[in-house]
Coordinates of C-alpha atoms in Angstrom, one line a residue:
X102 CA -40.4 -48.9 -34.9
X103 CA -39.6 -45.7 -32.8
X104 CA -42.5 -44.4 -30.8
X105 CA -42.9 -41.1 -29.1
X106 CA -42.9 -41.3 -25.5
X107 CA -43.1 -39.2 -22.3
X108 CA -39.9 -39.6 -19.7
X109 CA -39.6 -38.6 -16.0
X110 CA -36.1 -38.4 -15.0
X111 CA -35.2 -36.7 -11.5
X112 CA -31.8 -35.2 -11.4
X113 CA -29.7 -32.7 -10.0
X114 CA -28.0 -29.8 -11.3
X115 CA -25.9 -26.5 -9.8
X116 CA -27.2 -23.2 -11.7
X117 CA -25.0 -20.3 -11.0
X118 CA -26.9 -17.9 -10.2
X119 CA -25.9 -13.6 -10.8
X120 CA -25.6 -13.0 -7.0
X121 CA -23.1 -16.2 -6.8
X122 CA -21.1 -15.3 -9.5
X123 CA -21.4 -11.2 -8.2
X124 CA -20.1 -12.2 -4.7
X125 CA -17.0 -14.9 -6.2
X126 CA -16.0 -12.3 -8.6
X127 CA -15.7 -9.8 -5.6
X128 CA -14.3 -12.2 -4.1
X129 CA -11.3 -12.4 -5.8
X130 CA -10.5 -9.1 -6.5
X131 CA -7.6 -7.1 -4.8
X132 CA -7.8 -3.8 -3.1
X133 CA -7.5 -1.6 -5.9
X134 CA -9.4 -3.9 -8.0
X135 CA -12.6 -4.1 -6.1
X136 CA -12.2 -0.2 -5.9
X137 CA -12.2 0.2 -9.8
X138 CA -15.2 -2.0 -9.5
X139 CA -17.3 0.4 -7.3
X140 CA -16.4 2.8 -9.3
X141 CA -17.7 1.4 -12.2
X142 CA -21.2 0.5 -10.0
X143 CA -21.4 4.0 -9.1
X144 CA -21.0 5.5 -12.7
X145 CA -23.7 2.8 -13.6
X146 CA -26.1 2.8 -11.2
X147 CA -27.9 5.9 -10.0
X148 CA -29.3 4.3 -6.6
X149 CA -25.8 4.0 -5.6
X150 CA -24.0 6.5 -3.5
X151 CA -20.8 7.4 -1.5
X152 CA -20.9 7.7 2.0
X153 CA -17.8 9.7 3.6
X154 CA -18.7 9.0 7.0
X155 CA -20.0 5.2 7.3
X156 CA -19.1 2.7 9.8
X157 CA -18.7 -1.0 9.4
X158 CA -22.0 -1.5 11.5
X159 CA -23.8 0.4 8.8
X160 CA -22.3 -1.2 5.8
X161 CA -22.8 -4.8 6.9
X162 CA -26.4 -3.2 8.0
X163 CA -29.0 -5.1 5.1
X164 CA -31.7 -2.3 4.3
X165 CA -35.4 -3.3 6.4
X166 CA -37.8 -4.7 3.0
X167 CA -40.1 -2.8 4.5
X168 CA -38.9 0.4 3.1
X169 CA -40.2 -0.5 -0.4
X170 CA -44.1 -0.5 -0.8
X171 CA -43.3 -2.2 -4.4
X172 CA -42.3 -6.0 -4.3
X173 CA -38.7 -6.2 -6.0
X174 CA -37.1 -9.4 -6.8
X175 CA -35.1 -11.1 -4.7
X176 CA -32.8 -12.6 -7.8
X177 CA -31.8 -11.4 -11.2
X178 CA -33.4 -13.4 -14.2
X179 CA -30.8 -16.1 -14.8
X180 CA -29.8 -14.8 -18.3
X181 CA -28.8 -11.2 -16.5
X182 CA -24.6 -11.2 -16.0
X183 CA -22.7 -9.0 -13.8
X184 CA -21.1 -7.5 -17.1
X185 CA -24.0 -6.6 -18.6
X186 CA -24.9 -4.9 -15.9
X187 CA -21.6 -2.3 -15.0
X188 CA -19.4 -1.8 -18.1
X189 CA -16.0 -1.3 -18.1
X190 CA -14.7 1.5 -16.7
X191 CA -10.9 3.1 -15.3
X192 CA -10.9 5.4 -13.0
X193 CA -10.4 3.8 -9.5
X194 CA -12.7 4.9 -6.3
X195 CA -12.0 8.4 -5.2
X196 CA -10.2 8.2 -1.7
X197 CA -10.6 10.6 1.5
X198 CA -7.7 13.4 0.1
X199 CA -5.9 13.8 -2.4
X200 CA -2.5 12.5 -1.5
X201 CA -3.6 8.5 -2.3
X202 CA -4.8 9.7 -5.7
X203 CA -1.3 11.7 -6.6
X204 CA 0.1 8.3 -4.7
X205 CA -1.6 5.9 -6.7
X206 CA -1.9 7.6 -10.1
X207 CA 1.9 8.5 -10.2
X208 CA 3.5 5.9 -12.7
X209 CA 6.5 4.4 -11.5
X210 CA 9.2 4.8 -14.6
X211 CA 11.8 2.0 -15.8
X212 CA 15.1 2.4 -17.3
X213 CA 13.9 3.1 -21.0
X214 CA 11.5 5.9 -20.4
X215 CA 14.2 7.5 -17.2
X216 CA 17.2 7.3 -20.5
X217 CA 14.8 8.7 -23.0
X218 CA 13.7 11.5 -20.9
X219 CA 17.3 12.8 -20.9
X220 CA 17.9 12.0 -24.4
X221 CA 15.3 14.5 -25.0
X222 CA 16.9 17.3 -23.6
X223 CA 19.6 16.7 -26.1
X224 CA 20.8 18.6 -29.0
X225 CA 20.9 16.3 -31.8
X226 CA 19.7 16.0 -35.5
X227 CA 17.5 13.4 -37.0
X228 CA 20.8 11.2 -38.1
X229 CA 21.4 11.5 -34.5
X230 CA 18.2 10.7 -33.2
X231 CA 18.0 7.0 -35.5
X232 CA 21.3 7.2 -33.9
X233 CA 19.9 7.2 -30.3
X234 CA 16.9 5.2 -30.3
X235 CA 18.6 1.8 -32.1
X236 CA 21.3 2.1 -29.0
X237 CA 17.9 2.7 -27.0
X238 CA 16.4 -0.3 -28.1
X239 CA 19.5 -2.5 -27.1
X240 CA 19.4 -1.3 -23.9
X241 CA 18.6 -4.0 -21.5
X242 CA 16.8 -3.6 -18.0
X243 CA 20.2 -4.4 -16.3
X244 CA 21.5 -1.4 -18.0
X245 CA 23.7 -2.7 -20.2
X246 CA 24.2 -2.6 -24.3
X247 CA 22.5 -5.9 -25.3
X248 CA 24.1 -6.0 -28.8
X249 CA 27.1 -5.6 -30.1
X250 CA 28.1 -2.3 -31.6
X251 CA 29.2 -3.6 -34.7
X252 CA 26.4 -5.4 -35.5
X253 CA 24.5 -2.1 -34.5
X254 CA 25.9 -0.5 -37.4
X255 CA 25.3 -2.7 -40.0
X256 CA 21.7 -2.6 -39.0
X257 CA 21.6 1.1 -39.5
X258 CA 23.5 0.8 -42.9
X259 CA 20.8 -1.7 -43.7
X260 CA 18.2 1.0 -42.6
X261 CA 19.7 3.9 -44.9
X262 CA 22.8 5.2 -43.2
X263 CA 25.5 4.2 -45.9
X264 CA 27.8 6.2 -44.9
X265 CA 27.8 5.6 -40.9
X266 CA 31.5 4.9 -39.6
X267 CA 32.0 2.9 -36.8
X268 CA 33.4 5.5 -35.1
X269 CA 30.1 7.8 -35.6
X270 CA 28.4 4.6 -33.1
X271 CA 31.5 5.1 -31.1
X272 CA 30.8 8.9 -30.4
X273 CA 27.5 8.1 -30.0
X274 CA 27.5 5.4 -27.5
X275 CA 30.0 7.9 -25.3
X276 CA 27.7 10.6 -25.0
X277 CA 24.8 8.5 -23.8
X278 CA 27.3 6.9 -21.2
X279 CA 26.9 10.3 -19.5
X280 CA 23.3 9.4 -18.7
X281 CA 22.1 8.1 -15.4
X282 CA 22.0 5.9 -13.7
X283 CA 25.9 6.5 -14.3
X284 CA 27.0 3.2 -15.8
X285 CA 23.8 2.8 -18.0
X286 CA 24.8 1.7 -21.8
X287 CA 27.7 0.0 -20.9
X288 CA 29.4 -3.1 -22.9
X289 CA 30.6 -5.3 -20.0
X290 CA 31.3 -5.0 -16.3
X291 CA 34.6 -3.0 -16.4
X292 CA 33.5 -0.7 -18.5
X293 CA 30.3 -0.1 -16.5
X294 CA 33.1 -0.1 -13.4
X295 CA 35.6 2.6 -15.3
X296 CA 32.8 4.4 -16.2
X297 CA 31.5 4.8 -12.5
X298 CA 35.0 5.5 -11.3
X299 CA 35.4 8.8 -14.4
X300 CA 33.0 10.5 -11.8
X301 CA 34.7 10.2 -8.2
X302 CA 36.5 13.5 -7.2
X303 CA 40.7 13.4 -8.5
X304 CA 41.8 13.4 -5.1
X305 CA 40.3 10.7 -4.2
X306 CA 42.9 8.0 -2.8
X307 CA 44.6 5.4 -4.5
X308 CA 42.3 6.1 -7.8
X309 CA 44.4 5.7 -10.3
X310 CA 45.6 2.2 -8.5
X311 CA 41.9 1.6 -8.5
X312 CA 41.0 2.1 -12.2
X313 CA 43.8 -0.2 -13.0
X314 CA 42.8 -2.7 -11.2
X315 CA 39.4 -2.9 -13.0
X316 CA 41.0 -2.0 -16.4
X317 CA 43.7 -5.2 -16.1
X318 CA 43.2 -7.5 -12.7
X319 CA 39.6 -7.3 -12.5
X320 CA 40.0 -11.8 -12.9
X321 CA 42.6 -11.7 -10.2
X322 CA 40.3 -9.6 -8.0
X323 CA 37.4 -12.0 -8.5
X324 CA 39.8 -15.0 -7.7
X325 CA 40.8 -12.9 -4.4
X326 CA 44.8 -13.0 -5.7
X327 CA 46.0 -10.3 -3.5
X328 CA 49.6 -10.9 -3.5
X329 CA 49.1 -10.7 -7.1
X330 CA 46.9 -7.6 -7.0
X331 CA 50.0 -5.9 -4.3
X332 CA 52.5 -7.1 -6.3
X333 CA 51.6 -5.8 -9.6
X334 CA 49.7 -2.1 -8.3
X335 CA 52.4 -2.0 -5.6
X336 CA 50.2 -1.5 -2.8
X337 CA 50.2 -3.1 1.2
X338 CA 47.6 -4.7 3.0
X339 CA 45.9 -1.3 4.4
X340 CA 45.9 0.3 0.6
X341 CA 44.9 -2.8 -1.2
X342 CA 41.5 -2.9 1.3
X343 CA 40.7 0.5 0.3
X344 CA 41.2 -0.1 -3.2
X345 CA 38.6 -3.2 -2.9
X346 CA 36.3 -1.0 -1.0
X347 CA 35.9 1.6 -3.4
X348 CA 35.5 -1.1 -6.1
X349 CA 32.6 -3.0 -3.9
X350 CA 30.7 0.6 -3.5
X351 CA 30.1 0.5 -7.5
X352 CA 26.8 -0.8 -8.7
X353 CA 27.9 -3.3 -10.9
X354 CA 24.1 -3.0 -12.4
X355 CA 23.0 0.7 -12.5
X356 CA 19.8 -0.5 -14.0
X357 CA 18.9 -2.3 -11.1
X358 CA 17.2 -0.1 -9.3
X359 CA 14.7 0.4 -11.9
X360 CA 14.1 -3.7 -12.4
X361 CA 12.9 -3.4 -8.7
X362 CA 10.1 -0.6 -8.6
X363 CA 6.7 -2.2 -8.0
X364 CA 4.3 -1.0 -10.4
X365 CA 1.5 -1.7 -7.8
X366 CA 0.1 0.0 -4.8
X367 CA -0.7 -2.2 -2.3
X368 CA -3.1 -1.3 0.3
X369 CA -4.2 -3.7 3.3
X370 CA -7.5 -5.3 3.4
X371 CA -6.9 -6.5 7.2
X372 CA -4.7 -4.9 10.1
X373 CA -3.4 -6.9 12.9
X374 CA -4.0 -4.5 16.1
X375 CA -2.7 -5.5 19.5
X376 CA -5.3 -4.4 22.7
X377 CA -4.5 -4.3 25.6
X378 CA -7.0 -6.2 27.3
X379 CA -7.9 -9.0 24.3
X380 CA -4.6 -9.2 22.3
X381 CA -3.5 -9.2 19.3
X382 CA -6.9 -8.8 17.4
X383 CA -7.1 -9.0 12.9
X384 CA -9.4 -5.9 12.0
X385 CA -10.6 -5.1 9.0
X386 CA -9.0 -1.9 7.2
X387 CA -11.8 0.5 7.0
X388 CA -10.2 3.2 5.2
X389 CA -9.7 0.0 2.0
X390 CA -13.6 -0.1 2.7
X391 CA -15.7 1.0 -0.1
X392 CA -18.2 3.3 1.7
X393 CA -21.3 2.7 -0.1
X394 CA -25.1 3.5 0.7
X395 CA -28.5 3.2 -1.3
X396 CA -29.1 7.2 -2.6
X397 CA -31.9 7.8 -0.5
X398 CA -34.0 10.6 -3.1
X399 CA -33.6 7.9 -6.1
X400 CA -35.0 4.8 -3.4
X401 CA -38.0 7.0 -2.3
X402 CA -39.5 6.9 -5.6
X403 CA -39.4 3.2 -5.5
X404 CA -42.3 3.4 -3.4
X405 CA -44.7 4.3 -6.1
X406 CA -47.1 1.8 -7.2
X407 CA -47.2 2.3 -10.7
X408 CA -45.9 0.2 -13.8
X409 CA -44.3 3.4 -15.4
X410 CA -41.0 2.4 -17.4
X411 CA -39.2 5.1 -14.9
X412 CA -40.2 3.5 -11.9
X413 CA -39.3 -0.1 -13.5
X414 CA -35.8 1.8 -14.1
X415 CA -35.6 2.8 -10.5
X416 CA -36.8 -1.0 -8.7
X417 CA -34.0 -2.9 -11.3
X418 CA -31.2 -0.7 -10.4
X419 CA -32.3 -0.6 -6.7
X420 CA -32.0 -4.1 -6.4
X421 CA -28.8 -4.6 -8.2
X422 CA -27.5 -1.7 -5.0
X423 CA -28.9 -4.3 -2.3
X424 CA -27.2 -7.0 -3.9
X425 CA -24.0 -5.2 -4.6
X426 CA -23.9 -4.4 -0.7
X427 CA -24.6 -7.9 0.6
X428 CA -22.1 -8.9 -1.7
X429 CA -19.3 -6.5 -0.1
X430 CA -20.6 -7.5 3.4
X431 CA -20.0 -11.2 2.1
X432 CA -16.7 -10.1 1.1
X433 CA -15.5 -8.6 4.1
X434 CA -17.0 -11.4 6.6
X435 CA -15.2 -13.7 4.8
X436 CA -12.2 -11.9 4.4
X437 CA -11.8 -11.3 8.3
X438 CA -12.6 -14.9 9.5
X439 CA -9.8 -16.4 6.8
X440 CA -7.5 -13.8 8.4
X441 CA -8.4 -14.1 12.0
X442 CA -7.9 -18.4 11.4
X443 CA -4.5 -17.5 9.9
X444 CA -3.1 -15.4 12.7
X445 CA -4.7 -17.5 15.3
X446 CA -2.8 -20.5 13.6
X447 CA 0.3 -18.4 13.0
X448 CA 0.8 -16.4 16.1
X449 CA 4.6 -17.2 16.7
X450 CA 5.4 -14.9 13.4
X451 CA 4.1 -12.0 15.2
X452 CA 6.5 -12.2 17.6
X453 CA 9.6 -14.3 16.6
X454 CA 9.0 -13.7 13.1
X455 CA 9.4 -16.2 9.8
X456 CA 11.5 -18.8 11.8
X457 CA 8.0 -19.5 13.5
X458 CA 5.9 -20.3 11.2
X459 CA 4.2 -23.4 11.1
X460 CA 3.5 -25.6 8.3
X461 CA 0.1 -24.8 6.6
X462 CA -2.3 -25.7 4.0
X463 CA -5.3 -24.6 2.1
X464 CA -7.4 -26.9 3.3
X465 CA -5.9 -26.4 7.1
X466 CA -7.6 -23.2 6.9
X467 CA -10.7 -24.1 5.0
X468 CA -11.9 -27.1 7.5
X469 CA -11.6 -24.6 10.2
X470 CA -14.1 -22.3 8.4
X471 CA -15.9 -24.6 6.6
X472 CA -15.3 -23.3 3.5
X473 CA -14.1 -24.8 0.4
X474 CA -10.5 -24.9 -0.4
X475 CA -11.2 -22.7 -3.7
X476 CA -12.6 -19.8 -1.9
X477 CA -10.0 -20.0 0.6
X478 CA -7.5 -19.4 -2.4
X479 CA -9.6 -16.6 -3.4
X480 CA -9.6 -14.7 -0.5
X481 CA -5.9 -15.2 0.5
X482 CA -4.7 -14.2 -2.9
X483 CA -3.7 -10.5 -3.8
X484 CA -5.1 -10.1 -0.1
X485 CA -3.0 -8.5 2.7
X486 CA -2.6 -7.8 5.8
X487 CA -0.4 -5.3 8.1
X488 CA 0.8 -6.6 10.9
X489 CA 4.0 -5.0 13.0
X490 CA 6.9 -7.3 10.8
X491 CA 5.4 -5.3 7.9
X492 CA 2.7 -6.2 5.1
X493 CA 2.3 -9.4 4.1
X494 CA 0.0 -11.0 1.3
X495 CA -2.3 -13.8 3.2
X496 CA -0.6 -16.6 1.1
X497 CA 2.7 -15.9 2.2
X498 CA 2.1 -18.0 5.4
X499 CA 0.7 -21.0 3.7
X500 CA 3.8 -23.5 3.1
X501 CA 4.8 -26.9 3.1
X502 CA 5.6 -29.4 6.1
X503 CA 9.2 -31.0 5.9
X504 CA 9.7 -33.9 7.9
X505 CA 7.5 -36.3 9.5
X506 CA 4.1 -35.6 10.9
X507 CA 4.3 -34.4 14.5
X508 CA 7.4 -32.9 13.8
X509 CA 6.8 -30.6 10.8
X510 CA 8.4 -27.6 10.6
X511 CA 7.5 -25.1 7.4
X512 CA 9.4 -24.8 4.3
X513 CA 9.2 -20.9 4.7
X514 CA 10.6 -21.0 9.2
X515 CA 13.2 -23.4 7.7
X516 CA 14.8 -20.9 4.6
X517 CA 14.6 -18.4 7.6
X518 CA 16.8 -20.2 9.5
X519 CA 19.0 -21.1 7.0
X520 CA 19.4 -16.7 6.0
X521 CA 19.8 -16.0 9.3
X522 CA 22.5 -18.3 10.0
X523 CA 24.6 -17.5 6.6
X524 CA 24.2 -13.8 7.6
X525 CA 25.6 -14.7 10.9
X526 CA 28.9 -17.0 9.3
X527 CA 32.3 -15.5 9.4
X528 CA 33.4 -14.1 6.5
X529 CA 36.5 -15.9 5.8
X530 CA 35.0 -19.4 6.9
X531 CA 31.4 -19.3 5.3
X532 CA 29.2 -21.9 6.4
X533 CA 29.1 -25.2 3.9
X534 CA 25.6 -27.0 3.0
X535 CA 26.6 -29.7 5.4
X536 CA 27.0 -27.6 8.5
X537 CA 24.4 -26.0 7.9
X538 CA 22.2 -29.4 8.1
X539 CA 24.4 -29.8 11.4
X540 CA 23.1 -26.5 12.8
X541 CA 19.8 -27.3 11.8
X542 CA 19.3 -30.7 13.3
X543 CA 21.0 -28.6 16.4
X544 CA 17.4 -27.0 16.1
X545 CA 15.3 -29.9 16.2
X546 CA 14.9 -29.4 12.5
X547 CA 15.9 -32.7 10.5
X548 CA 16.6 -32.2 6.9
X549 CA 18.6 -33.5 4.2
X550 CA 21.8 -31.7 2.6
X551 CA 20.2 -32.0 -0.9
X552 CA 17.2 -30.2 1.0
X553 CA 19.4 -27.1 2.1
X554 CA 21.1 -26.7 -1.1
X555 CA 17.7 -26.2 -2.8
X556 CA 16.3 -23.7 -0.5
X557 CA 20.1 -21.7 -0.6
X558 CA 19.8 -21.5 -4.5
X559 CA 16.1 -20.5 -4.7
X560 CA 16.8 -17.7 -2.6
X561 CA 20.2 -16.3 -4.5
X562 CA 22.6 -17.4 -1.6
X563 CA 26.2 -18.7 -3.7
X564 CA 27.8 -21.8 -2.0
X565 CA 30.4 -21.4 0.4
X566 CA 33.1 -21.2 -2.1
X567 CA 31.8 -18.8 -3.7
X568 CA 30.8 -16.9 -0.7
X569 CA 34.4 -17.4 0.3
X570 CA 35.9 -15.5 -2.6
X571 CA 33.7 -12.6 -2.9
X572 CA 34.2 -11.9 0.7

């Protein structure tokens, strides 16, 4: 027979509380992020304001509790979330002048929208224009026609366009080849070469030697045949070099340039300064800083000692300011010990660059700190730091140890070493995967061949042989 019954059971449990989550989700936010995010708390809250002129001794400065007559909370109830409290906004935090926001705001474009804003400026009917925008959509980031042009066309017969002749696409396809990147909408490399080589000046030497050579020994050229390639354009040694040159200064991918344009901004949360009487010292970026301050008309009303729903208003949202500053100080403190650790471990980068870096870990960095290995993945991701070998993200000197302990040496020093030595090989004698363990056991550096063959391919070096004919 089930009774009712009274239990005692002691127990432990981790709430998370709004200023936790508040200060991880800062946390984790980039630059540009956590300014989006002030900007939101600023629209939001009226007890926050921008300070132009703050230093880092003010911000990190907690406001005296004696200031406020009325006692405020020192948590938000445990149902209150960070969400609810700033809603989602876009514009990003307003910088000192107006050169960062034309900076930041100005979109970088890709190949499609760079095409289409010629295309515009062309003369063309709406047959044309369907035309147009199904050789647009083939267009591939590499800038090349994706698609066959015959298959093109029977898409656009499909669509309407009956009577569309295949030399219609033809006519077509040759007046948006006069588009740049100059190349762009081309079916395969030599007609992206040819079509590079229709715009060099006519007296330029040995062109008509050098469109023939893409138009009918491009293979041969590839395979390095030059008595084939001398015999065949009737050209010496001296011509034949200039022929190859003017081939190698084509852009066998005209859309490339537009595949590599960072979308992003980066600003750097931390600079590495050198002093001259303490050293190289990691400094926080103050101009990344949100300059924040507690609006001091709005927080002398506070001090009012009545229950009125306006001075409610005014203690809530002066509370959420104090905690959104602590959090930022948070921030920043944590920020600039994970950075000072790193370039304190990692202090033979500054001056001889990736091939010193030393194997290191997550939790390397957060035993030193005492942090846990989670927030130290928070803080040194989409985090960055300027330093004088340029601007680095904080994760890019975390890497694996290869070989045995007490002689470790880091995956990222030993890819370094392996660039630098390729870019130092002979051309006509390239360095094979076997020498190269040769010259890095030479080093002190003990790896395997299978080990250097990895690292070559992840970073886009060919093999010797291949190096060999394309030199």
């Amino acid at each position: 027979m089930m009774k009712p019954a009274l239990q005692l059971r002691a127990g432990t449990q981790l709430t998370m509380t709004p200023q936790l989550q508040q200060a991880i989700h800062l946390l984790q936010l980039s630059t540009l992020d956590l300014q989006q995010e002030i900007q939101m708390a600023l629209e939001s809250n009226p007890l926050l304001d921008l300070e132009e002129e703050q230093s880092l001794e003010q911000l990190d400065t907690p406001l005296s509790q004696d200031e406020w007559s009325e006692d405020i909370p020192d948590e938000l109830p445990l149902d209150a979330r960070w969400e609810d409290i700033y809603t989602n906004g876009s514009a990003p935090l307003g910088a000192a002048d107006d050169s960062w926001n034309i900076e930041h705001n100005a979109q970088a474009i890709d190949l499609i929208s760079h095409v289409r804003g010629q295309i515009m400026l062309m003369d063309m009917d709406a047959r044309g224009q369907l035309i147009t925008d199904t050789l647009l959509d083939a267009l591939e980031p590499s800038g090349y026609l994706g698609m066959d042009l015959e298959d093109l066309g029977k898409g656009l017969r499909q669509q309407g366009l009956d009577d569309l002749r295949q030399v219609e696409m033809e006519q077509m396809l040759a007046r948006l080849q006069q588009c740049e990147p100059t190349g762009v909408f081309a079916r395969d490399l030599r007609e992206c070469l040819l079509l590079q080589l229709d715009h060099f000046q006519s007296d330029t030497p040995w062109l008509a030697q050098t469109r023939r050579m893409v138009r009918q020994f491009l293979e041969a050229l590839g395979q390095n045949n030059r008595r084939l390639l001398k015999r065949r354009l009737s050209l010496d040694d001296e011509a034949l070099d200039e022929v190859i040159r003017t081939i190698r200064s084509l852009n066998p991918r005209p859309g490339q340039d537009f595949e590599a344009v960072d979308h992003h901004h980066v600003i750097p949360d931390l600079i590495l300064r050198h002093h001259v009487h303490h050293g190289w010292q990691v400094e926080l970026n103050q101009e990344a800083l949100p300059r924040l301050r507690i609006q001091p008309d709005y927080a002398a009303l506070v001090r009012r000692a009545d229950k009125s729903d306006d001075n409610t208003f005014l203690k809530q949202h002066l509370q959420e300011a104090r905690w959104l500053l602590k959090s930022l100080s948070s921030r920043n403190d944590t920020l600039l010990r994970v950075g000072r650790e790193i370039m304190t471990r990692q202090a033979g980068f500054i001056e001889q660059g990736d091939e010193a870096l030393k194997p290191m870990i997550l939790a390397d960095i957060a035993r030193a700190v005492d942090m846990h290995e989670s927030t130290i993945s928070r803080v040194t991701t989409r985090k960055y730091i300027h330093t004088p070998r340029g601007v680095m993200e904080l994760k890019y000197f975390f890497s694996s140890h290869v070989g045995q302990e007490g002689d470790a040496h880091a995956s990222t020093a030993i890819r370094a070493r392996i660039r630098k030595f390729i870019g130092d090989e002979t051309p006509r004698r390239p360095l094979s995967d076997a020498r190269l363990v040769q010259l890095l056991a030479d080093n002190g550096i003990m790896v395997a061949r299978r080990t250097v063959a990895k690292y070559r391919e992840a970073m886009g070096i060919p093999s010797s042989s291949e190096r060999k004919r394309l030199a």
